[in-house]
mmCIF file of C-alpha atoms in Angstrom:
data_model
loop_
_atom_site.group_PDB
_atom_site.id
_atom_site.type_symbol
_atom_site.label_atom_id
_atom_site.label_comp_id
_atom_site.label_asym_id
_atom_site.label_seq_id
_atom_site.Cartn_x
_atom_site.Cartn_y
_atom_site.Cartn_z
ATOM 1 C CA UNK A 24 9.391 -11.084 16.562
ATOM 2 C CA UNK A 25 7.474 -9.609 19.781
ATOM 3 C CA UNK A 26 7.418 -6.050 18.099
ATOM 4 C CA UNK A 27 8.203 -3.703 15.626
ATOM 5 C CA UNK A 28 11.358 -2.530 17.263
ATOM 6 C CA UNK A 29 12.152 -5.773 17.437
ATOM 7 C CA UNK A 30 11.634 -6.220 13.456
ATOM 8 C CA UNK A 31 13.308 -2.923 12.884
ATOM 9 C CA UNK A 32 16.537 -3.737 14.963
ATOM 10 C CA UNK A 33 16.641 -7.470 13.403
ATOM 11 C CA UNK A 34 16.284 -5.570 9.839
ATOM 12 C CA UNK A 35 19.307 -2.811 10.413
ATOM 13 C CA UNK A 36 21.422 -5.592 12.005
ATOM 14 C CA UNK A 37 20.836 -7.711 8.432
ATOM 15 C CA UNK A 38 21.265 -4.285 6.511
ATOM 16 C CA UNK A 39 24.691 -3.977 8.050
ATOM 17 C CA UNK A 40 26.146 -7.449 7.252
ATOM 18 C CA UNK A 41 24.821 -7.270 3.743
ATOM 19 C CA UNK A 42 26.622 -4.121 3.094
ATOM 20 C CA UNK A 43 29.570 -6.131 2.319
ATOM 21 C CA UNK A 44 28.145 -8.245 0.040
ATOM 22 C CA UNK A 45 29.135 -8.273 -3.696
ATOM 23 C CA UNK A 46 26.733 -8.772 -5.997
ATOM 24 C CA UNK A 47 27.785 -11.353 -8.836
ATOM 25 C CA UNK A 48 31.267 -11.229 -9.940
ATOM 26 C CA UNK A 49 31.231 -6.861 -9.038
ATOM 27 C CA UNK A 50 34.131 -5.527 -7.925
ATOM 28 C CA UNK A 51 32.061 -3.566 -5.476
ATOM 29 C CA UNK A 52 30.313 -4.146 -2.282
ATOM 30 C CA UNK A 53 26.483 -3.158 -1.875
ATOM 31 C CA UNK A 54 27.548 -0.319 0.646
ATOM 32 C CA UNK A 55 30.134 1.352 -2.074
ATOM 33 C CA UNK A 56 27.394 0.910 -5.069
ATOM 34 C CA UNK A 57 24.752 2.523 -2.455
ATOM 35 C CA UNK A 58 27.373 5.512 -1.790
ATOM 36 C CA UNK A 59 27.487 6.047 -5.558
ATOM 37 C CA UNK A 60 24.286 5.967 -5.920
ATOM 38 C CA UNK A 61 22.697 7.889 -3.424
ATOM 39 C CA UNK A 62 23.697 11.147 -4.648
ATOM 40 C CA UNK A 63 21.515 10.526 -7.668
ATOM 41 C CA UNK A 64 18.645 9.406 -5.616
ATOM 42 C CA UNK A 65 15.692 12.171 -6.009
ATOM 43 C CA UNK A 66 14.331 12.799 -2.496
ATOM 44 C CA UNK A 67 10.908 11.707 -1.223
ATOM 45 C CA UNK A 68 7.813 14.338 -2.049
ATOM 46 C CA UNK A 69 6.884 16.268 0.393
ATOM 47 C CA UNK A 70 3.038 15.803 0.098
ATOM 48 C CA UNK A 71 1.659 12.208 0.775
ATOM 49 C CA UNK A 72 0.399 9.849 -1.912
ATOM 50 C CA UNK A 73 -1.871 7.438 -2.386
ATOM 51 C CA UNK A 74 -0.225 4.058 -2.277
ATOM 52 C CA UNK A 75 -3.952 2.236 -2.857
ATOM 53 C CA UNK A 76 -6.099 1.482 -5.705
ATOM 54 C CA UNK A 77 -8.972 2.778 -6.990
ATOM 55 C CA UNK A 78 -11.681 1.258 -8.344
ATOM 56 C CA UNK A 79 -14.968 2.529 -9.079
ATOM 57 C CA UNK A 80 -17.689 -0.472 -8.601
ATOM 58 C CA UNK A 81 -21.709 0.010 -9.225
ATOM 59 C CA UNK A 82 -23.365 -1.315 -6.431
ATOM 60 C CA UNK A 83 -25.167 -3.776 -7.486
ATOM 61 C CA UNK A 84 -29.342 -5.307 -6.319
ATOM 62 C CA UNK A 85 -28.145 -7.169 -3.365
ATOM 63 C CA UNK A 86 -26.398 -3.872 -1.705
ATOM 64 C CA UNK A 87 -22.561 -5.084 -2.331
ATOM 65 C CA UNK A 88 -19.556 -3.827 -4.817
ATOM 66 C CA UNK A 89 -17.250 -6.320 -6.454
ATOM 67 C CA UNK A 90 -13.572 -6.082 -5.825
ATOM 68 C CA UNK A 91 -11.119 -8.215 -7.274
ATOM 69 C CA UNK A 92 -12.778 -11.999 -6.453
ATOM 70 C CA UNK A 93 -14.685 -10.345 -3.553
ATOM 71 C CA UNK A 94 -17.798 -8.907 -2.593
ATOM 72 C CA UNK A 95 -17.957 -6.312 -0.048
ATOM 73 C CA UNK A 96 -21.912 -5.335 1.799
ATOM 74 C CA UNK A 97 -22.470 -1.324 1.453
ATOM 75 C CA UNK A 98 -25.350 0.787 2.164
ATOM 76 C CA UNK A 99 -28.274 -0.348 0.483
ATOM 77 C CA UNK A 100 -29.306 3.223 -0.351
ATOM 78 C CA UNK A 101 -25.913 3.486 -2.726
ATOM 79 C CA UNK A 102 -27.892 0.280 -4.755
ATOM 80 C CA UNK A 103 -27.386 0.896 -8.404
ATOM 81 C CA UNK A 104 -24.834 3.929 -7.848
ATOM 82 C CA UNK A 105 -21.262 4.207 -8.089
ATOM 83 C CA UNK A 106 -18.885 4.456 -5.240
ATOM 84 C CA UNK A 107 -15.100 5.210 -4.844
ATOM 85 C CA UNK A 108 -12.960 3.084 -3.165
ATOM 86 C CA UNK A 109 -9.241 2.529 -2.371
ATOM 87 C CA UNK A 110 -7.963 -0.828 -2.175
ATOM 88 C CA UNK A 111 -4.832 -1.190 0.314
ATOM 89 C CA UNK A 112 -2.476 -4.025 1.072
ATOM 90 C CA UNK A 113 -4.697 -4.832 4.044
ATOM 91 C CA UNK A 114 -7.898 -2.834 3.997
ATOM 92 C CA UNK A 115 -10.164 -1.242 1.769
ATOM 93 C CA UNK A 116 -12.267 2.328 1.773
ATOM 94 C CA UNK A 117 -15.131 2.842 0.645
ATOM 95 C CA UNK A 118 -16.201 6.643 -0.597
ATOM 96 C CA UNK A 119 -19.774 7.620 -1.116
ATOM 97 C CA UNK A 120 -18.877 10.793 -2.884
ATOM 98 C CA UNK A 121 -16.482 12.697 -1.156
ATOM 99 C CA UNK A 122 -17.168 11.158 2.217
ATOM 100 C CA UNK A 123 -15.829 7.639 3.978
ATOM 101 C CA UNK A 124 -18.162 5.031 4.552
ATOM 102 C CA UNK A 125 -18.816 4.544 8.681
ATOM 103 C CA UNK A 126 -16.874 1.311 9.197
ATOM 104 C CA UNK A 127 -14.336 1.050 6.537
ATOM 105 C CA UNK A 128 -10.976 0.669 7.912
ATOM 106 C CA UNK A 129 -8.163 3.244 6.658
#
């Protein structure tokens, strides 16, 4: 794949074979338990949400926080304080207070 519309037209072509699919020994394809479904499905909040993680890590001597099995460098003025960051799928953010570190993705 060259792109995302590339991706996204590969995905809705395999969406649309699979909705014939039946799942086990169901009487039913995938697209006629979907059309039953949806009805019940609640629809998506209109505010954004936070999809990350937070984790609240004391910096420690050597001016870096641990997350997970790594160890990320911060300001060495936030040594010995607490900072708040958001661990994504593929970046992290790192909050001293209210405001986003210079140089943390997001």
């Amino acid at each position: 794949m060259s792109s995302f519309a590339e991706l996204n037209a590969f995905v809705e072509q395999w969406d649309r074979q699979d909705d014939g699919r039946r799942i086990g020994s169901g009487s039913q394809t995938s697209a006629e338990d979907f059309a039953l479904e949806r009805p019940l499905l609640t629809p998506l909040p209109v505010e954004p949400f936070e999809t990350g993680r937070l984790f609240t890590p004391r910096v420690d001597r050597y001016g870096q926080i641990p997350v997970r099995t790594n160890r990320y460098s911060v300001p060495i003025r936030l040594i010995g304080m607490r900072v708040r960051i958001i661990l994504h799928a593929s970046h992290l953010v790192v909050y001293d207070q209210n405001m986003r570190l210079p140089g943390t993705s997001g």
